[in-house]
Coordinates of C-alpha atoms in Angstrom, one line a residue:
X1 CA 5.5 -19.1 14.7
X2 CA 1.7 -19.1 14.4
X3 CA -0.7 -17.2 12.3
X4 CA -0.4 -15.2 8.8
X5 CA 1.8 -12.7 7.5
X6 CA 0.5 -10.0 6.1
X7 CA 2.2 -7.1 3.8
X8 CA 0.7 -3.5 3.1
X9 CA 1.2 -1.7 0.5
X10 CA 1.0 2.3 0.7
X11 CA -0.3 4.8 -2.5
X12 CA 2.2 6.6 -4.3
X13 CA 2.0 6.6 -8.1
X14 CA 5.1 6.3 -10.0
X15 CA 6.9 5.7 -6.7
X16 CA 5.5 2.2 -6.5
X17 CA 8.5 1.0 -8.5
X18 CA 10.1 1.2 -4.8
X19 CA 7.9 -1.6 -3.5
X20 CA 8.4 -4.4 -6.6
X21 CA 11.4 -4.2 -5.4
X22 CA 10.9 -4.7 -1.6
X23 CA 9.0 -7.4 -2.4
X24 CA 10.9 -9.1 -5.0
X25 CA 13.6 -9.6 -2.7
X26 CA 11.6 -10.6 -0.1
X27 CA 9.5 -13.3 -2.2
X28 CA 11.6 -14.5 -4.9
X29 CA 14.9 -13.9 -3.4
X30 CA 14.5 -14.3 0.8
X31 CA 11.3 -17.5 0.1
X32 CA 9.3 -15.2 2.4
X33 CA 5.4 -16.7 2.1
X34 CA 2.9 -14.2 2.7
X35 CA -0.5 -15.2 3.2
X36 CA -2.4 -11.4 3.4
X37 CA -1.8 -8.7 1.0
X38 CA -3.7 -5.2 1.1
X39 CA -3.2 -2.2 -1.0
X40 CA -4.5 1.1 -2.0
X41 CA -3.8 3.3 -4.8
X42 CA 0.0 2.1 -6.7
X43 CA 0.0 -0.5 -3.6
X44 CA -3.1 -2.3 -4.7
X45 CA -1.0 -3.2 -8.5
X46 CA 1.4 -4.7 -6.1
X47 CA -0.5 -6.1 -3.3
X48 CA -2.4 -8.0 -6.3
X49 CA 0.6 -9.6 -8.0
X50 CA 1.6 -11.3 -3.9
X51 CA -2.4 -12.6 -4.0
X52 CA -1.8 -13.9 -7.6
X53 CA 1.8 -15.1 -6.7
X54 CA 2.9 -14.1 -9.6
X55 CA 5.8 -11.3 -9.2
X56 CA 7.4 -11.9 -12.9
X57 CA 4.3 -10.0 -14.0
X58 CA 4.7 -7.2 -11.7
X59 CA 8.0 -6.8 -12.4
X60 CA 7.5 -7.1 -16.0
X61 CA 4.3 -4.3 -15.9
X62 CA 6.7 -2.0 -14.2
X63 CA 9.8 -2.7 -16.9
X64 CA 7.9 -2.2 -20.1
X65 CA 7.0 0.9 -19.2
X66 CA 8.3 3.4 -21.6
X67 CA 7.2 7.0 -20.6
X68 CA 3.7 8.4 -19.0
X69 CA 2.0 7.6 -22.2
X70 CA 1.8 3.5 -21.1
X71 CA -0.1 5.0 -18.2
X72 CA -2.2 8.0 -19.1
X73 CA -2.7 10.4 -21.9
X74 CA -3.3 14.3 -21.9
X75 CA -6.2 15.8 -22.6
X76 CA -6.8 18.4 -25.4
X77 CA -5.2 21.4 -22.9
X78 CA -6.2 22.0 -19.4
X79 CA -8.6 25.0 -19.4
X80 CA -10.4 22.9 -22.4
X81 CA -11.0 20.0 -20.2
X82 CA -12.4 22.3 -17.7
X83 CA -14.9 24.0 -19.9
X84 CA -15.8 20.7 -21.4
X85 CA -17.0 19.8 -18.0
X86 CA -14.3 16.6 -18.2
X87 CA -14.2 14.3 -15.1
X88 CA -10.0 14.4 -14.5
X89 CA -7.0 15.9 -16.0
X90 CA -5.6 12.9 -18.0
X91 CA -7.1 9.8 -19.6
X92 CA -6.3 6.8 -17.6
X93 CA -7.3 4.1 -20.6
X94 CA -3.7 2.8 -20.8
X95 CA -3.5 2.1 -17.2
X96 CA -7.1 0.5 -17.2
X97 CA -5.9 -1.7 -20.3
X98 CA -2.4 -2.6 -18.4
X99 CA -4.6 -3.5 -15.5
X100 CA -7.1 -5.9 -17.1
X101 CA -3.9 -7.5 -19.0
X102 CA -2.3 -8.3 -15.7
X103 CA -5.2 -9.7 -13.3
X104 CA -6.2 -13.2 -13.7
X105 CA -9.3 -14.0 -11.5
X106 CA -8.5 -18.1 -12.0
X107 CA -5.1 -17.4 -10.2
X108 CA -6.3 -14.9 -7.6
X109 CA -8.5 -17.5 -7.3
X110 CA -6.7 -20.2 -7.1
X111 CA -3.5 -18.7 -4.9
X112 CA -4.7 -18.7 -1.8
X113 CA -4.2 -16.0 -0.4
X114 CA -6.4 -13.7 0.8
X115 CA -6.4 -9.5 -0.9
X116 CA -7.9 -6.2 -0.3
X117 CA -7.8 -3.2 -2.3
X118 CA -8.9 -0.1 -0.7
X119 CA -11.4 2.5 -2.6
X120 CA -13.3 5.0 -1.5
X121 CA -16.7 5.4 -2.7
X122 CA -17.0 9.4 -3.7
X123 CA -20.8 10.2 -3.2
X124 CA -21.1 8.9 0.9
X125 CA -17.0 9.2 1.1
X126 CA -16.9 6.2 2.9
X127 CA -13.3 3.4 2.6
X128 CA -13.7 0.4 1.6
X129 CA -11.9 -2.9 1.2
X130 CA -12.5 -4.6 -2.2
X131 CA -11.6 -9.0 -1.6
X132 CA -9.8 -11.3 -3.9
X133 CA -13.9 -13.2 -4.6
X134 CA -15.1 -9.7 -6.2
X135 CA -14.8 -11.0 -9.7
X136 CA -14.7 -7.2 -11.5
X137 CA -10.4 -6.8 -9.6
X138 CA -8.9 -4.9 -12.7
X139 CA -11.8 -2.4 -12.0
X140 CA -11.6 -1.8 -8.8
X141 CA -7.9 -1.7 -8.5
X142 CA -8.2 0.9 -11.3
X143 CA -10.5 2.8 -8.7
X144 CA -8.3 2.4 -6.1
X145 CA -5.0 4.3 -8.4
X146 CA -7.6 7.0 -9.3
X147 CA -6.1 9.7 -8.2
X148 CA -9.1 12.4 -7.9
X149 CA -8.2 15.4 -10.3
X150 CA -6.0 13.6 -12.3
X151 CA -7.9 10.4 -13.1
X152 CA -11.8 9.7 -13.9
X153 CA -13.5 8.0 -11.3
X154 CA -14.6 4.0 -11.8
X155 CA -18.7 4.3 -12.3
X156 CA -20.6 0.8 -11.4
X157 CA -24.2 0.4 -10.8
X158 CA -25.5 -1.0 -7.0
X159 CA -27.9 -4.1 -7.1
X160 CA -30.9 -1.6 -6.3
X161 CA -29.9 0.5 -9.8
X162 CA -28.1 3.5 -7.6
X163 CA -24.7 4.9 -10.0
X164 CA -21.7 4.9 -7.7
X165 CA -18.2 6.2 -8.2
X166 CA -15.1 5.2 -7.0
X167 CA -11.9 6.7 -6.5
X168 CA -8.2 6.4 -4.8
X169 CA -8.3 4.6 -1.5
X170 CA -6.2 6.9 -0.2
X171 CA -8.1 9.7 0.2
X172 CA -9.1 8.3 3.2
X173 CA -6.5 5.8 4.2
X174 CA -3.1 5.8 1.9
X175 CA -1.5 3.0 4.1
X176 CA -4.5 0.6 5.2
X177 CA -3.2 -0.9 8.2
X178 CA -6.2 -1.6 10.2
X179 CA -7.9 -4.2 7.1
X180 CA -4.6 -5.8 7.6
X181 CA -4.8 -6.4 11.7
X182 CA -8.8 -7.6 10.8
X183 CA -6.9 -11.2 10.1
X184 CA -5.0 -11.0 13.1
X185 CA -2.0 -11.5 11.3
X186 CA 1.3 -12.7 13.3
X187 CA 3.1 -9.8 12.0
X188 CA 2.4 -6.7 9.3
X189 CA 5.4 -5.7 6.9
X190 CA 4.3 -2.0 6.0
X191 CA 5.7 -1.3 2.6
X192 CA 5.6 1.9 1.7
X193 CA 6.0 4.2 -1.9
X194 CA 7.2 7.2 -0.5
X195 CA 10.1 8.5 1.7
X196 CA 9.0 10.3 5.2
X197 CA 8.2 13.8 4.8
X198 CA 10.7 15.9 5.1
X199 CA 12.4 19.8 4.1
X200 CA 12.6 19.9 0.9
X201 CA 14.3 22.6 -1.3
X202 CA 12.3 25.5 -2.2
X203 CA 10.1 25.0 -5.0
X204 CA 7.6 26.8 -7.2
X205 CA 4.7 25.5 -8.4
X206 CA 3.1 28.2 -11.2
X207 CA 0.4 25.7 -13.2
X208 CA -2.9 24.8 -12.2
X209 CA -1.6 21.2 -12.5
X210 CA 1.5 21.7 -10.6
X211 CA 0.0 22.8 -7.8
X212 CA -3.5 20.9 -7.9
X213 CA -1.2 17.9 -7.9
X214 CA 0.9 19.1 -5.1
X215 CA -1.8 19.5 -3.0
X216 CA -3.3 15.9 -3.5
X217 CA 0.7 14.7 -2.5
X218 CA 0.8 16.8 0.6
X219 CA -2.7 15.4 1.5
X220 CA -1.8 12.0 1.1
X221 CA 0.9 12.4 2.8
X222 CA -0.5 13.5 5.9
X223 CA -3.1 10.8 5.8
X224 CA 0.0 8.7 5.6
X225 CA 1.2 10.1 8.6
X226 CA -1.9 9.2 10.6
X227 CA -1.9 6.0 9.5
X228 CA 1.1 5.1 10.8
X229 CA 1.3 7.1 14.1
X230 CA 0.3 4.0 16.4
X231 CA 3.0 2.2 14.9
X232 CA 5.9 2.9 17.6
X233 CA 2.8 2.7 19.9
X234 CA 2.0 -1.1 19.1
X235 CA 5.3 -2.0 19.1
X236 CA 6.2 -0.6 22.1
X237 CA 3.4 -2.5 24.0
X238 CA 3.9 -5.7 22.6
X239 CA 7.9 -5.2 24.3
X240 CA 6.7 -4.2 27.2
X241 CA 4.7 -7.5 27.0
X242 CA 7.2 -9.8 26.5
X243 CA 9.6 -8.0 29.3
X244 CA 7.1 -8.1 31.6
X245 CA 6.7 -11.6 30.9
X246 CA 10.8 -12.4 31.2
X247 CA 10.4 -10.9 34.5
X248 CA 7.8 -12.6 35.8
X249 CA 10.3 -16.0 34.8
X250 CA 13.4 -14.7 36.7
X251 CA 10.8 -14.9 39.7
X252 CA 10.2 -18.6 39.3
X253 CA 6.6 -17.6 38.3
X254 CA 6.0 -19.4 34.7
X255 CA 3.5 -21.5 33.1
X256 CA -0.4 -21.4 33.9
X257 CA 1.0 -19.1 37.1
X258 CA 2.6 -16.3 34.2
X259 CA -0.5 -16.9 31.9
X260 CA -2.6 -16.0 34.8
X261 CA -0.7 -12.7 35.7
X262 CA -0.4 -11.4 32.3
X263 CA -4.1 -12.8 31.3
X264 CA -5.9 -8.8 31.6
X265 CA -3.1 -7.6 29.5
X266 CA -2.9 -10.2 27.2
X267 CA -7.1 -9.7 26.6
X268 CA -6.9 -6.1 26.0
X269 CA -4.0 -6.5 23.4
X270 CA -5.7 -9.1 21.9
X271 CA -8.8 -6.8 21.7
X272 CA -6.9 -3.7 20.1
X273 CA -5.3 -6.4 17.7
X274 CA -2.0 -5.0 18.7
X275 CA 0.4 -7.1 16.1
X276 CA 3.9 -6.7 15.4
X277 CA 4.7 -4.2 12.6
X278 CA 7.5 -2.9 10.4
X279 CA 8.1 -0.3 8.3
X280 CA 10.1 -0.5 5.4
X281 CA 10.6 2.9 3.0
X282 CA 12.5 5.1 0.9
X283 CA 14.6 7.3 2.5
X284 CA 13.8 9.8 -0.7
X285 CA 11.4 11.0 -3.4
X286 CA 13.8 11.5 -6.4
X287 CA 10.7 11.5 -8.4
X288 CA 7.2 12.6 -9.2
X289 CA 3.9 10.7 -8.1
X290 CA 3.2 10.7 -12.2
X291 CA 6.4 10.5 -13.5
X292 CA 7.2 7.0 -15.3
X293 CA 10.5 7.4 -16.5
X294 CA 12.1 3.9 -17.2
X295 CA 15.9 5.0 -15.4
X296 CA 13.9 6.2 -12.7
X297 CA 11.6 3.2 -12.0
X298 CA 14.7 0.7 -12.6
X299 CA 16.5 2.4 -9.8
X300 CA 13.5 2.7 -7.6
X301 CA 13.2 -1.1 -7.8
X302 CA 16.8 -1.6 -7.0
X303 CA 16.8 0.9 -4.3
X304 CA 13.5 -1.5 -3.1
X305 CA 15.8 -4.4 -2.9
X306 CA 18.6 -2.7 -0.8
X307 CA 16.0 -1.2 1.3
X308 CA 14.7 -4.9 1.9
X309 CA 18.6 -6.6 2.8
X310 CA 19.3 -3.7 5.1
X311 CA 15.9 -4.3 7.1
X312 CA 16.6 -7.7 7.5
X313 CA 17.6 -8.4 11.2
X314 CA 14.7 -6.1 12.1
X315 CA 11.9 -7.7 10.2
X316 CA 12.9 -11.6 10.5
X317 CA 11.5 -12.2 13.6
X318 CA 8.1 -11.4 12.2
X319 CA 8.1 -12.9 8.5
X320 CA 9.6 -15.9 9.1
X321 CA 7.5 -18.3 10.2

């Protein structure tokens, strides 16, 4: 089969640990080569470890763990960090030291493969796709995991002198399908961190933090939802497609004839970049967004693996080359 595989790699938080997983047993397990990896938010940690090649590390960052404190720190109180004028709840140093620990730039480098972290700059509110040739990665996949609210926005200077700031890609797009389809991939594998939406039990939220942070999940969320709503829609063409084109054998028409039939379809799909995709997910949250609790994450990585051999027959066709 022609062309690149590409993987995607949705936000999340703490819920990331579902995706090592996925892609453990995918990579290391199933010999599954994939060429494109793009990420935003959690997904970006991940999508960098595929574009490094180097899974033992991810799967090693996520394992050490040992409670929130490996990932951020609380500030003196909440109402204090408010009054102090304070950019975000917590203090992300330990995740932008765990970051800068596990990028090598001579390995992105040399892998490869091609990467894109998504970010989104917070003064024009524009996404933006970071590549594996920017040379500053642990920063900007630092960017793309800061959550606004909780985290302090990355701060870099432009070439004219201009400050900009730099937040979670997934403010604007948590699962960044469309920089995936700009290779014109032969398939996309759409890992995401969290389960589907769903009823949940009834829950009260009664801090500031509680709820600010809910709010940020349900937003996500829906962005989530968008990003994926022309995924049955894709598919569904590109079956149609190859139907059509069965049919058109059972009439004796094939070869240059069949090319020439299905040439105005083929040149709009071509132009919409419609590409296979799959979807592989959790069917539950049994965990918060910044909860990084070592039982947790271990069976969120198993539960990754599962997911992975169940999806099998549906998603060979594309990754297998």
């Amino acid at each position: 089969m022609a062309g690149k595989l590409a993987v995607v790699l949705s936000g999340g938080g703490a819920k990331g640990a579902f995706q090592v997983g996925v892609l453990d047993q995918l990579i290391t397990k199933r010999k599954v080569k994939v060429d494109i990896a793009v990420g935003t938010s959690t997904g970006s940690i991940q999508a960098l470890a595929v574009a490094q090649d180097d899974l033992p590390r991810l799967i090693k960052l996520w394992t050490d763990i040992k409670s929130n404190d490996d990932i951020y720190k609380k500030r003196n109180g909440t109402f204090l960090s408010i009054i102090e004028g304070k950019p975000s709840l917590y203090d992300a140093s330990p995740l932008r030291a765990l970051l800068k620990a596990n990028v090598d730039e001579a390995r992105l480098k040399g892998a490869g493969k091609s990467l894109r972290v998504g970010v989104v700059n917070l003064t024009t509110g524009e996404f933006q796709s970071v590549g594996e040739n920017a040379g500053n990665m642990a920063d900007f996949i630092y960017a793309s995991c800061a959550m606004p609210f909780a985290f302090e926005p990355l701060t870099t200077k432009a070439a004219d002198g201009t400050i900009e700031q730099w937040v979670d890609g997934g403010v604007r797009d948590v699962t960044p399908i469309d920089t995936a389809l700009d290779f014109n991939p032969r398939g996309v594998l759409v890992i995401r961190a969290s389960a589907p939406p769903r009823p949940t039990d009834p829950k009260r939220y009664k801090s500031l933090v509680s709820v600010g942070l809910r709010a940020v999940d349900i937003l996500q969320s829906e962005v989530s939802r968008n990003d994926l709503k022309n995924v049955n829609l894709i598919n569904g063409f590109i079956s149609a497609r190859n139907k059509q084109f069965d049919e058109l054998a059972k009439l004796n028409i094939i070869g240059e004839a069949a090319r020439k039939v299905m040439q105005p379809l083929d040149t709009e799909m071509a132009r919409f970049r419609m590409t296979q995709v799959r979807v592989i997910e959790p069917t539950e949250d049994f965990y918060d967004t910044l909860e990084f609790d070592p039982p947790k994450i271990k069976a969120a990585i198993q539960r990754g693996r599962d997911a992975l051999d169940a999806a099998w027959d549906s998603i060979e066709s594309i990754v297998v080359a």
